[in-house]
PDB file of C-alpha atoms in Angstrom:
ATOM      1  CA  UNK A1177      38.067  16.289 -35.944  1.00 53.00           C
ATOM      2  CA  UNK A1178      37.584  12.363 -35.296  1.00 50.00           C
ATOM      3  CA  UNK A1179      40.275  11.985 -34.379  1.00 53.00           C
ATOM      4  CA  UNK A1180      40.785  14.281 -31.540  1.00 53.00           C
ATOM      5  CA  UNK A1181      36.715  13.177 -30.142  1.00 55.00           C
ATOM      6  CA  UNK A1182      38.295   9.921 -30.318  1.00 54.00           C
ATOM      7  CA  UNK A1183      41.278  10.544 -28.548  1.00 57.00           C
ATOM      8  CA  UNK A1184      38.445  12.120 -25.270  1.00 55.00           C
ATOM      9  CA  UNK A1185      37.777   8.520 -23.476  1.00 53.00           C
ATOM     10  CA  UNK A1186      41.358   7.549 -24.041  1.00 54.00           C
ATOM     11  CA  UNK A1187      42.732  10.707 -22.176  1.00 54.00           C
ATOM     12  CA  UNK A1188      40.499  10.398 -18.816  1.00 51.00           C
ATOM     13  CA  UNK A1189      41.937   6.205 -18.757  1.00 52.00           C
ATOM     14  CA  UNK A1190      45.180   8.083 -19.009  1.00 44.00           C
ATOM     15  CA  UNK A1191      44.788   9.660 -16.363  1.00 56.00           C
ATOM     16  CA  UNK A1192      44.354   7.527 -14.065  1.00 55.00           C
ATOM     17  CA  UNK A1193      45.796   4.255 -15.479  1.00 71.00           C
ATOM     18  CA  UNK A1194      48.730   4.877 -18.328  1.00 76.00           C
ATOM     19  CA  UNK A1195      52.617   5.944 -18.360  1.00 85.00           C
ATOM     20  CA  UNK A1196      53.489   9.231 -18.521  1.00 88.00           C
ATOM     21  CA  UNK A1197      54.493   8.388 -22.190  1.00 90.00           C
ATOM     22  CA  UNK A1198      50.491   7.669 -23.260  1.00 87.00           C
ATOM     23  CA  UNK A1199      49.670  11.284 -21.872  1.00 88.00           C
ATOM     24  CA  UNK A1200      52.516  12.971 -23.411  1.00 90.00           C
ATOM     25  CA  UNK A1201      51.742  11.228 -26.717  1.00 90.00           C
ATOM     26  CA  UNK A1202      48.559  11.950 -26.344  1.00 88.00           C
ATOM     27  CA  UNK A1203      48.021  15.509 -25.537  1.00 91.00           C
ATOM     28  CA  UNK A1204      50.636  15.969 -28.597  1.00 91.00           C
ATOM     29  CA  UNK A1205      48.254  14.398 -30.601  1.00 91.00           C
ATOM     30  CA  UNK A1206      45.100  16.555 -29.829  1.00 90.00           C
ATOM     31  CA  UNK A1207      47.667  19.380 -30.865  1.00 90.00           C
ATOM     32  CA  UNK A1208      47.840  18.207 -34.599  1.00 91.00           C
ATOM     33  CA  UNK A1209      44.476  16.849 -34.767  1.00 89.00           C
ATOM     34  CA  UNK A1210      42.129  19.412 -32.996  1.00 90.00           C
ATOM     35  CA  UNK A1211      40.790  22.737 -34.384  1.00 92.00           C
ATOM     36  CA  UNK A1212      40.978  25.630 -32.136  1.00 94.00           C
ATOM     37  CA  UNK A1213      37.901  26.111 -30.605  1.00 93.00           C
ATOM     38  CA  UNK A1214      36.592  22.350 -30.320  1.00 93.00           C
ATOM     39  CA  UNK A1215      35.181  22.460 -26.484  1.00 93.00           C
ATOM     40  CA  UNK A1216      36.028  19.021 -25.908  1.00 91.00           C
ATOM     41  CA  UNK A1217      39.362  19.153 -26.352  1.00 92.00           C
ATOM     42  CA  UNK A1218      39.652  22.568 -24.340  1.00 95.00           C
ATOM     43  CA  UNK A1219      37.485  20.695 -21.742  1.00 93.00           C
ATOM     44  CA  UNK A1220      40.011  18.118 -21.746  1.00 90.00           C
ATOM     45  CA  UNK A1221      43.129  20.196 -21.946  1.00 94.00           C
ATOM     46  CA  UNK A1222      41.929  22.273 -18.821  1.00 95.00           C
ATOM     47  CA  UNK A1223      41.706  19.179 -16.800  1.00 91.00           C
ATOM     48  CA  UNK A1224      44.509  17.797 -17.717  1.00 92.00           C
ATOM     49  CA  UNK A1225      46.448  21.196 -16.465  1.00 95.00           C
ATOM     50  CA  UNK A1226      44.713  20.556 -13.448  1.00 93.00           C
ATOM     51  CA  UNK A1227      44.321  16.906 -12.681  1.00 91.00           C
ATOM     52  CA  UNK A1228      47.762  15.307 -14.078  1.00 91.00           C
ATOM     53  CA  UNK A1229      50.267  14.923 -11.153  1.00 90.00           C
ATOM     54  CA  UNK A1230      52.737  14.996 -14.243  1.00 93.00           C
ATOM     55  CA  UNK A1231      54.740  17.911 -14.961  1.00 95.00           C
ATOM     56  CA  UNK A1232      55.845  17.013 -18.227  1.00 94.00           C
ATOM     57  CA  UNK A1233      51.920  16.630 -19.209  1.00 94.00           C
ATOM     58  CA  UNK A1234      50.233  19.408 -17.641  1.00 95.00           C
ATOM     59  CA  UNK A1235      53.276  22.184 -19.387  1.00 96.00           C
ATOM     60  CA  UNK A1236      52.703  20.697 -23.321  1.00 96.00           C
ATOM     61  CA  UNK A1237      48.629  20.548 -22.468  1.00 96.00           C
ATOM     62  CA  UNK A1238      48.744  24.158 -21.192  1.00 97.00           C
ATOM     63  CA  UNK A1239      50.623  24.925 -23.942  1.00 96.00           C
ATOM     64  CA  UNK A1240      48.086  23.876 -26.291  1.00 97.00           C
ATOM     65  CA  UNK A1241      45.223  25.842 -24.803  1.00 97.00           C
ATOM     66  CA  UNK A1242      47.198  29.235 -25.900  1.00 96.00           C
ATOM     67  CA  UNK A1243      46.888  27.692 -29.670  1.00 95.00           C
ATOM     68  CA  UNK A1244      43.779  25.914 -29.432  1.00 96.00           C
ATOM     69  CA  UNK A1245      41.341  28.214 -27.308  1.00 97.00           C
ATOM     70  CA  UNK A1246      38.823  30.503 -28.084  1.00 96.00           C
ATOM     71  CA  UNK A1247      39.473  34.286 -27.389  1.00 94.00           C
ATOM     72  CA  UNK A1248      37.807  35.618 -24.592  1.00 94.00           C
ATOM     73  CA  UNK A1249      37.356  31.682 -23.276  1.00 96.00           C
ATOM     74  CA  UNK A1250      36.927  32.464 -19.557  1.00 96.00           C
ATOM     75  CA  UNK A1251      37.955  29.298 -18.280  1.00 97.00           C
ATOM     76  CA  UNK A1252      41.026  29.571 -19.834  1.00 97.00           C
ATOM     77  CA  UNK A1253      41.963  32.720 -18.956  1.00 96.00           C
ATOM     78  CA  UNK A1254      41.116  32.317 -15.295  1.00 96.00           C
ATOM     79  CA  UNK A1255      43.172  29.182 -15.262  1.00 97.00           C
ATOM     80  CA  UNK A1256      46.085  30.966 -16.548  1.00 97.00           C
ATOM     81  CA  UNK A1257      45.869  34.209 -13.886  1.00 96.00           C
ATOM     82  CA  UNK A1258      46.125  31.409 -10.819  1.00 95.00           C
ATOM     83  CA  UNK A1259      49.516  30.840 -12.330  1.00 95.00           C
ATOM     84  CA  UNK A1260      50.326  34.271 -13.023  1.00 95.00           C
ATOM     85  CA  UNK A1261      48.352  35.293  -9.190  1.00 95.00           C
ATOM     86  CA  UNK A1262      51.181  32.986  -7.671  1.00 92.00           C
ATOM     87  CA  UNK A1263      53.275  35.053  -4.666  1.00 93.00           C
ATOM     88  CA  UNK A1264      56.269  33.911  -6.479  1.00 93.00           C
ATOM     89  CA  UNK A1265      58.384  36.946  -7.733  1.00 92.00           C
ATOM     90  CA  UNK A1266      60.632  39.107  -6.356  1.00 88.00           C
ATOM     91  CA  UNK A1267      59.303  39.872  -2.352  1.00 91.00           C
ATOM     92  CA  UNK A1268      57.228  36.968  -2.409  1.00 93.00           C
ATOM     93  CA  UNK A1269      56.615  34.566   0.088  1.00 92.00           C
ATOM     94  CA  UNK A1270      57.253  31.797  -2.490  1.00 92.00           C
ATOM     95  CA  UNK A1271      59.967  33.314  -4.635  1.00 92.00           C
ATOM     96  CA  UNK A1272      62.941  31.356  -5.273  1.00 92.00           C
ATOM     97  CA  UNK A1273      65.927  32.741  -6.901  1.00 88.00           C
ATOM     98  CA  UNK A1274      66.597  30.405  -9.571  1.00 86.00           C
ATOM     99  CA  UNK A1275      62.961  29.557 -10.357  1.00 90.00           C
ATOM    100  CA  UNK A1276      60.364  26.760  -9.652  1.00 92.00           C
ATOM    101  CA  UNK A1277      61.170  24.421 -12.239  1.00 91.00           C
ATOM    102  CA  UNK A1278      57.317  23.135 -12.055  1.00 93.00           C
ATOM    103  CA  UNK A1279      55.537  26.148 -12.612  1.00 94.00           C
ATOM    104  CA  UNK A1280      53.602  27.018 -15.782  1.00 96.00           C
ATOM    105  CA  UNK A1281      54.237  30.817 -16.069  1.00 96.00           C
ATOM    106  CA  UNK A1282      55.677  31.077 -19.259  1.00 95.00           C
ATOM    107  CA  UNK A1283      52.619  28.891 -20.378  1.00 96.00           C
ATOM    108  CA  UNK A1284      49.960  30.946 -18.681  1.00 97.00           C
ATOM    109  CA  UNK A1285      51.607  34.183 -20.015  1.00 96.00           C
ATOM    110  CA  UNK A1286      51.349  32.873 -23.552  1.00 95.00           C
ATOM    111  CA  UNK A1287      47.752  31.439 -23.297  1.00 97.00           C
ATOM    112  CA  UNK A1288      46.923  35.465 -21.947  1.00 95.00           C
ATOM    113  CA  UNK A1289      48.189  36.587 -24.995  1.00 92.00           C
ATOM    114  CA  UNK A1290      46.492  34.730 -27.388  1.00 94.00           C
ATOM    115  CA  UNK A1291      43.446  34.628 -25.571  1.00 95.00           C
ATOM    116  CA  UNK A1292      42.973  37.592 -23.564  1.00 92.00           C
ATOM    117  CA  UNK A1293      40.607  40.922 -24.638  1.00 88.00           C
ATOM    118  CA  UNK A1294      42.995  43.989 -25.643  1.00 81.00           C
ATOM    119  CA  UNK A1295      42.175  46.362 -22.463  1.00 75.00           C
ATOM    120  CA  UNK A1296      42.601  43.799 -19.668  1.00 83.00           C
ATOM    121  CA  UNK A1297      43.870  46.026 -16.596  1.00 82.00           C
ATOM    122  CA  UNK A1298      44.664  42.783 -14.823  1.00 88.00           C
ATOM    123  CA  UNK A1299      46.293  41.299 -17.615  1.00 90.00           C
ATOM    124  CA  UNK A1300      48.680  44.089 -18.151  1.00 86.00           C
ATOM    125  CA  UNK A1301      49.546  44.542 -14.433  1.00 87.00           C
ATOM    126  CA  UNK A1302      50.796  40.990 -14.402  1.00 92.00           C
ATOM    127  CA  UNK A1303      51.992  41.291 -16.998  1.00 91.00           C
ATOM    128  CA  UNK A1304      54.550  44.197 -16.320  1.00 87.00           C
ATOM    129  CA  UNK A1305      55.193  42.285 -12.465  1.00 89.00           C
ATOM    130  CA  UNK A1306      56.305  39.312 -14.556  1.00 91.00           C
ATOM    131  CA  UNK A1307      58.754  41.708 -16.540  1.00 87.00           C
ATOM    132  CA  UNK A1308      60.604  43.096 -13.861  1.00 83.00           C
ATOM    133  CA  UNK A1309      60.290  40.674 -10.612  1.00 87.00           C
ATOM    134  CA  UNK A1310      60.206  37.221 -11.586  1.00 89.00           C
ATOM    135  CA  UNK A1311      63.506  35.237 -11.333  1.00 86.00           C
ATOM    136  CA  UNK A1312      63.089  33.416 -15.171  1.00 87.00           C
ATOM    137  CA  UNK A1313      64.718  34.946 -17.733  1.00 82.00           C
ATOM    138  CA  UNK A1314      61.973  33.061 -20.185  1.00 86.00           C
ATOM    139  CA  UNK A1315      59.260  34.276 -18.592  1.00 90.00           C
ATOM    140  CA  UNK A1316      59.902  37.558 -18.573  1.00 87.00           C
ATOM    141  CA  UNK A1317      60.180  37.790 -22.282  1.00 85.00           C
ATOM    142  CA  UNK A1318      57.678  36.085 -22.876  1.00 89.00           C
ATOM    143  CA  UNK A1319      56.176  38.697 -20.355  1.00 90.00           C
ATOM    144  CA  UNK A1320      57.526  41.432 -22.397  1.00 85.00           C
ATOM    145  CA  UNK A1321      56.222  40.047 -25.661  1.00 84.00           C
ATOM    146  CA  UNK A1322      53.042  39.315 -24.433  1.00 88.00           C
ATOM    147  CA  UNK A1323      52.020  43.070 -23.539  1.00 83.00           C
ATOM    148  CA  UNK A1324      51.756  44.472 -27.150  1.00 75.00           C
ATOM    149  CA  UNK A1325      49.634  41.482 -27.845  1.00 80.00           C
ATOM    150  CA  UNK A1326      46.761  42.229 -24.746  1.00 80.00           C
ATOM    151  CA  UNK A1327      47.610  46.334 -25.448  1.00 70.00           C
ATOM    152  CA  UNK A1328      44.733  49.049 -26.869  1.00 64.00           C
ATOM    153  CA  UNK A1329      44.674  52.625 -27.453  1.00 56.00           C
ATOM    154  CA  UNK A1330      42.542  53.684 -24.755  1.00 56.00           C
ATOM    155  CA  UNK A1331      45.375  52.099 -22.413  1.00 56.00           C
ATOM    156  CA  UNK A1332      48.099  53.532 -23.894  1.00 55.00           C
ATOM    157  CA  UNK A1333      46.499  56.914 -24.320  1.00 54.00           C
ATOM    158  CA  UNK A1334      46.175  56.930 -20.809  1.00 51.00           C
ATOM    159  CA  UNK A1335      50.481  57.255 -20.258  1.00 53.00           C
ATOM    160  CA  UNK A1336      50.297  53.235 -20.518  1.00 58.00           C
ATOM    161  CA  UNK A1337      52.770  53.543 -23.591  1.00 62.00           C
ATOM    162  CA  UNK A1338      55.205  55.540 -21.561  1.00 65.00           C
ATOM    163  CA  UNK A1339      54.998  53.638 -18.271  1.00 68.00           C
ATOM    164  CA  UNK A1340      55.147  50.014 -19.766  1.00 73.00           C
ATOM    165  CA  UNK A1341      58.135  51.623 -21.959  1.00 71.00           C
ATOM    166  CA  UNK A1342      60.183  52.587 -18.966  1.00 73.00           C
ATOM    167  CA  UNK A1343      59.402  49.410 -16.908  1.00 75.00           C
ATOM    168  CA  UNK A1344      60.870  47.223 -20.217  1.00 75.00           C
ATOM    169  CA  UNK A1345      63.468  49.450 -19.737  1.00 74.00           C
ATOM    170  CA  UNK A1346      64.212  49.348 -16.392  1.00 71.00           C
ATOM    171  CA  UNK A1347      64.431  45.576 -16.301  1.00 69.00           C
ATOM    172  CA  UNK A1348      66.538  45.689 -19.334  1.00 69.00           C
ATOM    173  CA  UNK A1349      69.353  47.793 -17.241  1.00 69.00           C
ATOM    174  CA  UNK A1350      68.179  45.507 -14.235  1.00 60.00           C
ATOM    175  CA  UNK A1351      68.870  42.329 -15.934  1.00 58.00           C
ATOM    176  CA  UNK A1352      72.365  40.865 -15.803  1.00 60.00           C
ATOM    177  CA  UNK A1353      71.698  37.239 -17.318  1.00 60.00           C
ATOM    178  CA  UNK A1354      73.678  35.837 -19.120  1.00 55.00           C
ATOM    179  CA  UNK A1355      70.460  35.475 -21.919  1.00 62.00           C
ATOM    180  CA  UNK A1356      69.866  38.674 -21.045  1.00 70.00           C
ATOM    181  CA  UNK A1357      70.323  39.220 -25.112  1.00 74.00           C
ATOM    182  CA  UNK A1358      67.072  37.640 -25.587  1.00 73.00           C
ATOM    183  CA  UNK A1359      64.950  40.076 -23.158  1.00 75.00           C
ATOM    184  CA  UNK A1360      66.272  42.970 -25.232  1.00 76.00           C
ATOM    185  CA  UNK A1361      66.154  41.278 -28.221  1.00 77.00           C
ATOM    186  CA  UNK A1362      62.013  40.600 -27.346  1.00 76.00           C
ATOM    187  CA  UNK A1363      62.317  44.549 -25.665  1.00 78.00           C
ATOM    188  CA  UNK A1364      62.959  46.126 -28.653  1.00 77.00           C
ATOM    189  CA  UNK A1365      60.501  44.143 -30.920  1.00 73.00           C
ATOM    190  CA  UNK A1366      58.064  45.255 -28.463  1.00 75.00           C
ATOM    191  CA  UNK A1367      58.721  48.728 -28.225  1.00 73.00           C
ATOM    192  CA  UNK A1368      58.246  48.775 -32.255  1.00 71.00           C
ATOM    193  CA  UNK A1369      54.665  46.786 -32.066  1.00 66.00           C
ATOM    194  CA  UNK A1370      53.675  49.627 -29.200  1.00 67.00           C
ATOM    195  CA  UNK A1371      54.953  53.111 -30.272  1.00 62.00           C
ATOM    196  CA  UNK A1372      56.092  52.131 -34.417  1.00 55.00           C
ATOM    197  CA  UNK A1373      54.725  55.271 -35.723  1.00 38.00           C
ATOM    198  CA  UNK A1374      52.083  55.044 -38.431  1.00 42.00           C
ATOM    199  CA  UNK A1375      51.085  58.161 -40.408  1.00 41.00           C
ATOM    200  CA  UNK A1376      51.285  58.294 -43.739  1.00 44.00           C
ATOM    201  CA  UNK A1377      54.219  60.583 -43.583  1.00 48.00           C
ATOM    202  CA  UNK A1378      55.894  58.647 -40.888  1.00 46.00           C
ATOM    203  CA  UNK A1379      55.718  61.129 -37.758  1.00 40.00           C
ATOM    204  CA  UNK A1380      54.699  58.744 -34.589  1.00 41.00           C
ATOM    205  CA  UNK A1381      50.837  58.626 -34.759  1.00 41.00           C
ATOM    206  CA  UNK A1382      50.290  57.310 -30.987  1.00 43.00           C
ATOM    207  CA  UNK A1383      51.406  53.787 -32.155  1.00 41.00           C
ATOM    208  CA  UNK A1384      49.411  50.935 -33.734  1.00 40.00           C
ATOM    209  CA  UNK A1385      46.633  50.719 -31.477  1.00 39.00           C
ATOM    210  CA  UNK A1386      45.084  54.318 -32.541  1.00 37.00           C
ATOM    211  CA  UNK A1387      42.944  54.831 -35.099  1.00 33.00           C
TER     212      UNK A1387
END
């Protein structure tokens, strides 16, 4: 913990004067020494994602927020949602067929999977859009995997489970990517997480989020 506190002023200086490699080392070190929920670490990583001019520094900083931010941290969720609201999906003005190499979409999905509360309708909607309309296979996989993390019983009981399964199945049928087997594997795992029978006799009892 003391090591993490000692790094904060160094990080601030690094944004302005230090080499990219030094900034990367500092972010990696925070990931090793910091504990989840450390306020100063979270503030440092947020500032890094928002202010650093190097993608190779912003990317690991965003990824660390998924590990180190406290559940339901509103600042971290707002940052992740900002990245997912970008108009870069199929049919939107910022869409790129091969994806944006500078995007932090996958990392933002991982943040929401770990930080967002169950039952967040906006997060749910954004995840489903990414499953279907994002051009990057790794992003679509991350979105599929995140769905199980933020689902709650009320959402699924209202028909969300059926619509989610249909959306994922549609994405699987539509995907001709060479790595589509990764999407299929992630989808299968998510299907099981959402719909696995939980009754003592093995019969379907609505999935793991009831009760």
